[in-house]
Short mmCIF file of C-alpha atoms in Angstrom, two decimals:
data_model
loop_
_atom_site.label_atom_id
_atom_site.label_comp_id
_atom_site.label_asym_id
_atom_site.label_seq_id
_atom_site.Cartn_x
_atom_site.Cartn_y
_atom_site.Cartn_z
CA MET A 203 -121.93 90.56 72.97
CA THR A 204 -120.71 94.40 73.70
CA SER A 205 -117.05 95.09 73.36
CA VAL A 206 -115.91 97.55 76.55
CA THR A 207 -115.35 100.05 73.39
CA GLU A 208 -118.96 100.20 72.69
CA ARG A 209 -119.77 100.79 76.58
CA LYS A 210 -120.55 104.20 77.83
CA ILE A 211 -116.86 105.08 79.26
CA PHE A 212 -116.03 106.36 82.29
CA ALA A 213 -112.65 106.91 82.39
CA SER A 214 -109.94 105.94 79.88
CA ASP A 215 -106.21 106.47 79.45
CA GLU A 216 -104.25 104.53 76.25
CA ASP A 217 -103.58 101.44 78.93
CA PHE A 218 -107.09 100.98 80.68
CA ILE A 219 -111.05 101.38 80.10
CA ILE A 220 -113.07 102.22 83.02
CA CYS A 221 -117.12 102.16 82.70
CA ASN A 222 -119.38 101.59 84.97
CA ILE A 223 -120.58 97.92 85.37
CA SER A 224 -123.29 96.34 83.88
CA GLU A 225 -125.38 92.93 83.44
CA ALA A 226 -121.93 91.98 81.10
CA ASP A 227 -119.53 91.70 84.05
CA ARG A 228 -121.06 89.22 86.69
CA SER A 229 -119.24 86.03 85.19
CA ASP A 230 -115.65 88.21 86.11
CA TYR A 231 -117.12 90.29 89.15
CA VAL A 232 -118.42 86.54 90.97
CA GLU A 233 -115.26 85.29 89.83
CA LEU A 234 -113.45 88.48 91.56
CA HIS A 235 -115.08 88.21 94.62
CA ARG A 236 -114.51 84.24 94.50
CA GLN A 237 -111.18 84.55 94.05
CA LEU A 238 -111.41 87.05 97.12
CA ASN A 239 -113.86 85.55 99.19
CA GLY A 240 -113.76 81.82 98.29
CA GLU A 241 -116.48 79.82 97.60
CA ALA A 242 -118.70 81.12 100.77
CA SER A 243 -118.28 84.56 98.66
CA LEU A 244 -122.44 85.38 98.19
CA TYR A 245 -122.44 86.54 94.81
CA LEU A 246 -122.09 82.95 94.50
CA ASN A 247 -124.61 81.26 97.46
CA PRO A 248 -127.52 80.13 95.24
CA ILE A 249 -130.42 82.00 98.12
CA SER A 250 -128.54 85.61 97.86
CA LYS A 251 -126.74 85.58 94.34
CA ASP A 252 -129.10 87.56 92.50
CA MET A 253 -130.39 89.62 95.40
CA MET A 254 -126.54 90.54 95.92
CA TRP A 255 -126.37 91.10 91.97
CA GLU A 256 -129.38 93.43 92.00
CA GLN A 257 -127.81 95.61 94.69
CA LEU A 258 -125.06 95.76 92.76
CA LEU A 259 -126.32 96.52 89.51
CA ASP A 260 -128.72 99.60 91.48
CA ASN A 261 -125.61 100.89 92.51
CA ALA A 262 -124.06 100.74 89.37
CA ASP A 263 -122.94 104.61 89.58
CA SER A 264 -120.63 104.10 92.12
CA VAL A 265 -119.18 100.25 90.80
CA PHE A 266 -117.23 100.51 88.35
CA SER A 267 -115.75 97.40 85.89
CA LEU A 268 -111.69 98.12 85.41
CA PHE A 269 -110.13 96.85 81.43
CA THR A 270 -107.33 96.80 80.11
CA ARG A 271 -107.58 98.80 76.81
CA LYS A 272 -107.68 95.36 74.83
CA GLY A 273 -110.96 94.58 76.66
CA ASP A 274 -109.58 91.87 78.92
CA TYR A 275 -111.15 92.51 82.56
CA CYS A 276 -108.60 92.84 85.40
CA GLY A 277 -111.13 93.86 88.66
CA SER A 278 -113.67 96.77 90.35
CA ILE A 279 -113.64 100.21 91.41
CA GLU A 280 -115.67 101.26 93.97
CA LEU A 281 -116.50 104.77 95.30
CA GLN A 282 -117.73 104.95 98.70
CA GLN A 283 -119.40 107.72 100.19
CA PRO A 284 -119.29 109.52 96.98
CA ASN A 285 -121.39 112.69 98.12
CA SER A 286 -119.21 113.55 100.79
CA ASN A 287 -115.79 115.78 100.44
CA THR A 288 -113.26 112.74 101.08
CA PRO A 289 -114.77 109.99 99.15
CA GLU A 290 -113.17 106.29 99.33
CA ILE A 291 -112.12 104.35 96.86
CA GLY A 292 -111.29 100.82 97.26
CA ILE A 293 -110.01 98.29 94.29
CA ASP A 294 -110.18 94.77 93.60
CA LEU A 295 -108.11 92.61 90.88
CA LEU A 296 -108.14 89.25 90.09
CA GLU A 297 -104.97 87.46 90.86
CA GLU A 298 -103.98 87.19 88.02
CA LYS A 299 -103.68 91.64 87.20
CA ARG A 300 -101.92 92.20 90.70
CA ASN A 301 -98.52 93.23 91.19
CA GLN A 302 -98.62 94.54 87.47
CA GLY A 303 -98.82 98.10 88.60
CA ILE A 304 -102.16 98.38 87.60
CA ALA A 305 -104.04 99.47 90.76
CA PRO A 306 -101.82 102.42 90.99
CA LYS A 307 -102.01 103.37 87.81
CA ALA A 308 -106.23 102.92 86.97
CA VAL A 309 -106.62 104.24 91.31
CA ARG A 310 -104.93 107.54 89.21
CA LEU A 311 -107.30 107.53 86.00
CA PHE A 312 -110.01 107.07 88.42
CA ALA A 313 -109.61 109.27 90.89
CA ARG A 314 -108.85 112.77 88.53
CA ARG A 315 -111.88 111.77 86.91
CA VAL A 316 -113.83 111.93 89.83
CA TYR A 317 -111.95 115.13 90.59
CA GLU A 318 -112.91 116.09 87.35
CA ILE A 319 -116.83 116.19 88.17
CA ARG A 320 -116.69 116.53 91.95
CA LYS A 321 -113.00 119.07 93.85
CA VAL A 322 -113.05 116.93 96.71
CA ASP A 323 -110.71 117.46 99.80
CA TYR A 324 -108.72 114.56 99.37
CA PHE A 325 -109.77 110.96 98.31
CA LEU A 326 -109.61 108.12 101.30
CA ILE A 327 -108.33 104.37 100.19
CA ARG A 328 -108.24 101.86 103.15
CA ILE A 329 -105.76 99.72 103.33
CA SER A 330 -105.06 96.19 105.10
CA SER A 331 -102.78 96.82 107.93
CA ASN A 332 -101.31 93.26 106.80
CA ASN A 333 -101.17 94.22 103.41
CA HIS A 334 -97.26 95.65 102.71
CA HIS A 335 -97.21 95.70 98.99
CA SER A 336 -100.02 97.55 98.87
CA LYS A 337 -99.56 99.77 101.90
CA HIS A 338 -95.90 100.69 100.25
CA VAL A 339 -97.99 101.20 96.05
CA PHE A 340 -99.97 103.87 97.36
CA GLU A 341 -97.32 105.29 99.94
CA LYS A 342 -94.79 105.37 96.87
CA MET A 343 -97.98 107.27 94.64
CA GLY A 344 -98.26 110.09 96.82
CA ALA A 345 -100.68 108.64 99.55
CA VAL A 346 -100.29 109.93 103.12
CA LYS A 347 -101.88 107.57 105.94
CA ILE A 348 -103.56 109.14 108.49
CA GLY A 349 -104.78 106.60 111.38
CA GLU A 350 -105.77 102.98 111.86
CA GLU A 351 -108.61 101.16 112.33
CA GLU A 352 -109.93 98.44 113.65
CA THR A 353 -111.27 95.68 110.90
CA ASP A 354 -115.62 94.77 111.88
CA PHE A 355 -114.84 91.47 112.22
CA SER A 356 -112.11 92.51 114.65
CA ARG A 357 -114.13 94.26 116.73
CA PHE A 358 -117.40 91.68 116.58
CA VAL A 359 -113.74 88.96 118.28
CA GLU A 360 -113.21 91.28 121.32
CA LYS A 361 -116.37 92.23 121.87
CA PHE A 362 -116.87 87.74 121.95
CA ARG A 363 -113.74 87.96 124.20
CA LYS A 364 -114.89 89.65 126.87
CA THR A 365 -117.48 87.16 126.46
CA ALA A 366 -116.86 84.68 126.52
CA GLU A 367 -114.63 85.43 129.23
CA GLU A 368 -117.34 86.91 131.49
CA ASP A 369 -118.98 82.71 131.06
CA GLY A 370 -115.99 81.57 131.97
CA GLN A 371 -115.47 79.59 128.39
CA ASP A 372 -112.16 77.91 127.11
CA LEU A 373 -110.77 80.76 124.70
CA GLU A 374 -108.70 77.94 122.92
CA LYS A 375 -111.71 75.94 121.47
CA PHE A 376 -112.58 78.63 119.37
CA ARG A 377 -109.24 80.31 118.33
CA HIS A 378 -109.22 78.43 115.18
CA LEU A 379 -112.49 80.05 114.10
CA PHE A 380 -110.30 83.37 114.96
CA GLU A 381 -106.77 83.43 113.55
CA GLU A 382 -107.23 84.83 109.77
CA SER A 383 -108.49 88.13 110.51
CA ASP A 384 -107.18 87.60 114.62
CA ASP A 385 -105.52 91.42 115.07
CA GLU A 386 -106.27 92.55 111.97
CA ALA A 387 -106.47 95.84 111.70
CA VAL A 388 -106.76 98.88 108.39
CA SER A 389 -104.77 101.82 107.82
CA CYS A 390 -106.12 104.66 105.95
CA TYR A 391 -104.38 106.63 103.96
CA SER A 392 -105.36 110.44 102.02
CA LEU A 393 -104.87 111.27 98.49
CA ASP A 394 -104.56 114.74 98.14
CA PRO A 395 -105.37 116.16 94.19
CA ASN A 396 -102.26 117.21 93.61
CA THR A 397 -100.56 114.09 93.79
CA PHE A 398 -102.44 112.83 90.56
CA LEU A 399 -103.35 116.50 88.50
CA ARG A 400 -99.83 117.63 88.46
CA GLU A 401 -99.01 113.71 86.82
CA VAL A 402 -100.84 114.53 83.08
#
């Protein structure tokens, strides 16, 4: 098995190594998505798991694996809309790697490297409005809240409610389906390059 240091490294510092995702990361990435989405993850579904993985590898230039210097897998970093002047950075960590200060350090390292390759106006970071810890962490890092948006799921729920009401349906019998994500929104933050460039 190839060690992390033998792979093509996208970015690294004294704490972390970031590499483009590869076949070697499959079991770690699937476990990450099991932790995030439960057993319903499409990466665990026998029908879709191989197709989902192949699609992911096809986008390996925008999906990255995060490791400690010792080679321990921490999670995944994605660069969405990479050709935009405001590309979005997303990060997901394994449960045992959360709340250790990893996310802001990794995002800073990743954003610096992306900015070296191509200048951007700012990086967009979306955080669930209910995730107060992450919002606090990124605000401390210098990210500035620029707005809020509904999630796709909350828009679907609202449309479903309207349709059900128009049809005279009793909404109470559907409430259990929507409780977890009820009224959830996403807070949008901008991370200005100056906030991480000056910390070199």
